[in-house]
């Protein structure tokens, strides 16, 4: 029985992780649940999964809910998440969104916990620190992102020194094929309609701007210790092939399937086993479909290029990129800026970033805050 | 340095195996070369690779060539092949075509030699015997067929008990989409033009009749210990995906690449490593191509169905199927029968086959001979 501490249990990845747990009650139990704001959802999760600890965003909610669950330890805020990440368990599922996953990841690694990892912003902002620590502590980060899970699956049983390149696939998002002029006028509603995946709002907007692919390239570079030159992105609108690895013998191993996050989540939880599930089998081959491929348009969708440039520049550039992007996406979700402003303002923030190198945890968090302040000033001026 | 005994060194697989050896002189040496009739080719191979033993088809050729190579041991015929298979080496490359690979495989296993295996007819005719022996002697058969190499690659690092099905891809051959009426009139020249792979004549005709996929399903069933119900065939005309494995978590692992036999040969020779080569990388993803899939037409192309039926029936049925098919393909290559006669006559031979069960090596060879006699009588009567 594997005891899971699930950070971010009411989000898209969190609820799907609980689906996997629900379908495998003899394999997994839940020791920690956590959420920021969906208090009604987490109450139902507590009733069903009986965790030992629950982390909420603020003290008031924690004190109030504690009354209804006398046997459960309630914590709150960042300190609560860090305590949860260090608590007694067999695996931490980091399903947090954004930079707030960084410190809990750090503490989970310090505690020696294996991590099912769905929090790419943490590696974008603090890849050097986190992977260095994970290596030192002998902790595995098992990828949950569908692309990184695919890559991880395609690496199994293969000589890593023979990898020629990683090929990350991209759906292209809802605005694939749009010109810069067309991007000027897209709405929030259009941006929220991802053609293939059902995901949280932040990653859905990142998918529409193609920033998500930039973040994924950076995450892959850290997770699999691959230089950027060995990572390609191809747009594959059907989202059937989730990513591939090409080896030096010119053989390519690909992972495919119906696009459903419960497959990569299940793999991270059960690795190296594979758990049966009741998801649809890929009947695609019986239906005479076609799989197509094209290169991403990084001229129009500048975010991806900005991300790759930040990774090449190194140091604090990616932490600034991530912080600025998170802030910009929030402003867009609130209707304060246009879709096209995300990439234009990000470009401006990055141009003015003053880099620092060899960052520790407080450095990263400071760079993140500074980038958000820079965004705030741009938005208020606009 | 891995010492290779290459049986069938002048055929398509044999010469490509020598290409791999030539490109990796520090990894492989050649202890045995063998051929049936291309005496000029094998002389050049001897000069280049300096084997310890050479096996020719008949005594006369062996005695004559021996004079020119005083340091080399010359053998001939089936006994020679068996001696070569048992000779001191690190790996036997069985690149023989047809049933004549059966006894050498048997002897290589007895000698405890790892086998790079490109001789599907041996497993079709004698799968139970050969795999039983290999299991008992702890000998690995490393697949060289592109489809079986793909499956083998897709199984690496995965739990074999979680395999849901193997999906073998088929190009569909030169007559894909043809009706039975159209098949009546196809010529030898048309049948020899395989759309994707450059192969020997027997397998090229088997690909045109789709018998090749039937033989491959049977081979996969034996090699990977999978029941027929867990093996599907999909036509994939681009021949980019060489085969796939679907797991119980509904994840599919696929192997892809430019269609060139030196990739699977290299993998079998270097497994579990992957050797760099100078073959083209699959640039397909940068060229906006499409990959398509459809089901095979087993109504029109009856050979595949006859093969699956033979495997289901068990016992000597597959040995009879293989012997009859080999004979029919030879008659077709000599212009004695029409393309459509292959499947019709095969059907007739199979209908009259009197099965035996639990076959030993002489049994299999006898069933094979009887099937060829049955074909001969049909052809002479026609």
CSV table of N, CA and C in Angstrom, one decimal, chain B residues 118-181:
chain,number,residue,atom,x,y,z
B,118,UNK,N,16.4,-14.0,-38.1
B,118,UNK,CA,15.7,-13.4,-39.2
B,118,UNK,C,15.0,-14.4,-40.1
B,119,UNK,N,14.7,-15.6,-39.5
B,119,UNK,CA,14.3,-16.7,-40.3
B,119,UNK,C,12.9,-17.2,-39.8
B,120,UNK,N,11.9,-16.3,-40.1
B,120,UNK,CA,10.6,-16.6,-39.5
B,120,UNK,C,10.0,-17.9,-39.8
B,121,UNK,N,10.3,-18.5,-41.0
B,121,UNK,CA,9.7,-19.8,-41.4
B,121,UNK,C,10.1,-20.9,-40.3
B,122,UNK,N,11.2,-20.8,-39.7
B,122,UNK,CA,11.6,-21.7,-38.7
B,122,UNK,C,10.6,-21.7,-37.5
B,123,UNK,N,10.2,-20.6,-37.1
B,123,UNK,CA,9.3,-20.5,-36.0
B,123,UNK,C,7.9,-20.8,-36.4
B,124,UNK,N,7.5,-20.5,-37.7
B,124,UNK,CA,6.2,-20.9,-38.2
B,124,UNK,C,6.1,-22.4,-38.2
B,125,UNK,N,7.1,-23.0,-38.7
B,125,UNK,CA,7.0,-24.5,-38.9
B,125,UNK,C,7.3,-25.2,-37.5
B,126,UNK,N,8.2,-24.7,-36.8
B,126,UNK,CA,8.6,-25.4,-35.6
B,126,UNK,C,8.7,-24.6,-34.3
B,127,UNK,N,7.7,-23.7,-34.1
B,127,UNK,CA,7.7,-22.8,-33.0
B,127,UNK,C,7.8,-23.5,-31.6
B,128,UNK,N,6.9,-24.5,-31.5
B,128,UNK,CA,6.8,-25.1,-30.2
B,128,UNK,C,8.1,-25.8,-29.8
B,129,UNK,N,8.7,-26.5,-30.8
B,129,UNK,CA,10.0,-27.2,-30.6
B,129,UNK,C,11.1,-26.2,-30.2
B,130,UNK,N,11.2,-25.2,-31.1
B,130,UNK,CA,12.4,-24.3,-31.0
B,130,UNK,C,12.3,-23.4,-29.7
B,131,UNK,N,11.1,-22.9,-29.4
B,131,UNK,CA,11.0,-22.0,-28.2
B,131,UNK,C,11.1,-22.9,-27.0
B,132,UNK,N,10.6,-24.1,-27.0
B,132,UNK,CA,10.7,-25.0,-25.9
B,132,UNK,C,12.2,-25.2,-25.6
B,133,UNK,N,12.9,-25.5,-26.6
B,133,UNK,CA,14.4,-25.7,-26.5
B,133,UNK,C,15.1,-24.5,-26.0
B,134,UNK,N,14.8,-23.3,-26.6
B,134,UNK,CA,15.4,-22.1,-26.3
B,134,UNK,C,15.2,-21.8,-24.8
B,135,UNK,N,14.0,-22.0,-24.3
B,135,UNK,CA,13.7,-21.8,-22.9
B,135,UNK,C,14.5,-22.7,-22.0
B,136,UNK,N,14.5,-24.0,-22.4
B,136,UNK,CA,15.2,-25.0,-21.6
B,136,UNK,C,16.7,-24.7,-21.6
B,137,UNK,N,17.3,-24.2,-22.7
B,137,UNK,CA,18.7,-24.0,-22.8
B,137,UNK,C,19.1,-22.6,-22.4
B,138,UNK,N,18.1,-21.7,-22.0
B,138,UNK,CA,18.4,-20.4,-21.6
B,138,UNK,C,19.0,-19.5,-22.8
B,139,UNK,N,18.6,-19.8,-24.0
B,139,UNK,CA,19.1,-19.1,-25.1
B,139,UNK,C,18.1,-18.0,-25.6
B,140,UNK,N,18.6,-16.8,-25.9
B,140,UNK,CA,17.8,-15.7,-26.4
B,140,UNK,C,17.7,-15.7,-27.9
B,141,UNK,N,16.5,-15.5,-28.5
B,141,UNK,CA,16.4,-15.3,-29.9
B,141,UNK,C,16.1,-13.8,-30.0
B,142,UNK,N,17.1,-13.0,-30.6
B,142,UNK,CA,16.9,-11.6,-30.7
B,142,UNK,C,16.3,-11.3,-32.1
B,143,UNK,N,15.1,-10.7,-32.2
B,143,UNK,CA,14.5,-10.6,-33.5
B,143,UNK,C,15.1,-9.6,-34.4
B,144,UNK,N,15.2,-10.0,-35.7
B,144,UNK,CA,15.8,-9.1,-36.7
B,144,UNK,C,14.7,-8.5,-37.6
B,145,UNK,N,13.6,-9.3,-37.8
B,145,UNK,CA,12.5,-8.8,-38.6
B,145,UNK,C,12.2,-7.4,-38.1
B,146,UNK,N,11.9,-6.4,-39.0
B,146,UNK,CA,11.7,-5.1,-38.5
B,146,UNK,C,10.5,-5.0,-37.5
B,147,UNK,N,9.4,-5.8,-37.8
B,147,UNK,CA,8.2,-5.7,-36.9
B,147,UNK,C,8.6,-6.3,-35.6
B,148,UNK,N,9.3,-7.4,-35.6
B,148,UNK,CA,9.5,-8.1,-34.3
B,148,UNK,C,10.6,-7.4,-33.5
B,149,UNK,N,11.5,-6.7,-34.2
B,149,UNK,CA,12.5,-5.9,-33.5
B,149,UNK,C,11.7,-4.7,-32.9
B,150,UNK,N,10.8,-4.1,-33.6
B,150,UNK,CA,10.0,-3.0,-33.0
B,150,UNK,C,9.2,-3.5,-31.8
B,151,UNK,N,8.6,-4.6,-31.8
B,151,UNK,CA,7.9,-5.1,-30.7
B,151,UNK,C,8.8,-5.3,-29.5
B,152,UNK,N,10.0,-6.0,-29.8
B,152,UNK,CA,11.0,-6.2,-28.8
B,152,UNK,C,11.4,-4.9,-28.2
B,153,UNK,N,11.6,-3.9,-29.0
B,153,UNK,CA,12.0,-2.6,-28.4
B,153,UNK,C,10.9,-2.0,-27.6
B,154,UNK,N,9.7,-2.2,-28.0
B,154,UNK,CA,8.5,-1.6,-27.3
B,154,UNK,C,8.3,-2.3,-26.0
B,155,UNK,N,8.8,-3.5,-25.8
B,155,UNK,CA,8.6,-4.3,-24.6
B,155,UNK,C,9.7,-4.0,-23.5
B,156,UNK,N,10.8,-3.4,-24.0
B,156,UNK,CA,11.9,-3.1,-23.0
B,156,UNK,C,11.5,-2.3,-21.9
B,157,UNK,N,11.9,-2.7,-20.7
B,157,UNK,CA,11.6,-1.9,-19.5
B,157,UNK,C,10.1,-1.9,-19.1
B,158,UNK,N,9.3,-2.8,-19.7
B,158,UNK,CA,7.9,-2.8,-19.4
B,158,UNK,C,7.5,-4.2,-18.8
B,159,UNK,N,6.4,-4.1,-18.0
B,159,UNK,CA,5.9,-5.4,-17.4
B,159,UNK,C,5.2,-6.3,-18.4
B,160,UNK,N,5.8,-7.4,-18.8
B,160,UNK,CA,5.2,-8.2,-19.9
B,160,UNK,C,3.8,-8.7,-19.6
B,161,UNK,N,3.6,-8.9,-18.3
B,161,UNK,CA,2.2,-9.4,-17.9
B,161,UNK,C,1.1,-8.3,-18.1
B,162,UNK,N,1.5,-7.1,-18.4
B,162,UNK,CA,0.6,-6.0,-18.6
B,162,UNK,C,0.4,-5.7,-20.1
B,163,UNK,N,0.9,-6.6,-20.9
B,163,UNK,CA,0.6,-6.4,-22.4
B,163,UNK,C,-0.8,-6.7,-22.7
B,164,UNK,N,-1.5,-5.7,-23.3
B,164,UNK,CA,-2.9,-5.9,-23.7
B,164,UNK,C,-2.9,-6.5,-25.1
B,165,UNK,N,-2.2,-5.9,-26.0
B,165,UNK,CA,-2.0,-6.5,-27.3
B,165,UNK,C,-0.8,-6.0,-28.1
B,166,UNK,N,-0.3,-6.8,-29.0
B,166,UNK,CA,0.7,-6.4,-29.9
B,166,UNK,C,0.1,-5.9,-31.2
B,167,UNK,N,0.5,-4.8,-31.7
B,167,UNK,CA,-0.1,-4.3,-33.0
B,167,UNK,C,1.0,-4.3,-34.0
B,168,UNK,N,0.9,-5.3,-35.0
B,168,UNK,CA,1.9,-5.4,-36.0
B,168,UNK,C,1.4,-4.6,-37.2
B,169,UNK,N,2.3,-3.7,-37.7
B,169,UNK,CA,1.9,-2.9,-38.8
B,169,UNK,C,2.3,-3.6,-40.1
B,170,UNK,N,1.6,-3.3,-41.2
B,170,UNK,CA,1.8,-3.9,-42.5
B,170,UNK,C,1.8,-2.8,-43.5
B,171,UNK,N,2.7,-2.8,-44.5
B,171,UNK,CA,2.6,-1.8,-45.5
B,171,UNK,C,1.4,-2.0,-46.4
B,172,UNK,N,1.0,-3.2,-46.5
B,172,UNK,CA,-0.2,-3.6,-47.4
B,172,UNK,C,0.3,-4.1,-48.7
B,173,UNK,N,1.6,-3.9,-49.0
B,173,UNK,CA,2.2,-4.5,-50.2
B,173,UNK,C,1.8,-3.7,-51.4
B,174,UNK,N,2.3,-4.2,-52.6
B,174,UNK,CA,2.0,-3.4,-53.8
B,174,UNK,C,0.6,-3.5,-54.3
B,175,UNK,N,-0.2,-4.4,-53.8
B,175,UNK,CA,-1.6,-4.6,-54.3
B,175,UNK,C,-2.6,-4.2,-53.3
B,176,UNK,N,-2.2,-3.3,-52.3
B,176,UNK,CA,-3.2,-2.8,-51.3
B,176,UNK,C,-4.4,-2.2,-52.1
B,177,UNK,N,-5.6,-2.5,-51.6
B,177,UNK,CA,-6.8,-1.9,-52.2
B,177,UNK,C,-7.3,-2.7,-53.5
B,178,UNK,N,-6.5,-3.7,-53.9
B,178,UNK,CA,-6.9,-4.4,-55.1
B,178,UNK,C,-8.1,-5.3,-54.8
B,179,UNK,N,-9.0,-5.5,-55.8
B,179,UNK,CA,-10.1,-6.5,-55.6
B,179,UNK,C,-9.5,-7.9,-56.0
B,180,UNK,N,-10.3,-8.9,-55.7
B,180,UNK,CA,-10.0,-10.3,-56.1
B,180,UNK,C,-9.8,-10.4,-57.6
B,181,UNK,N,-10.7,-9.7,-58.4
B,181,UNK,CA,-10.6,-9.7,-59.8
B,181,UNK,C,-9.3,-9.0,-60.3
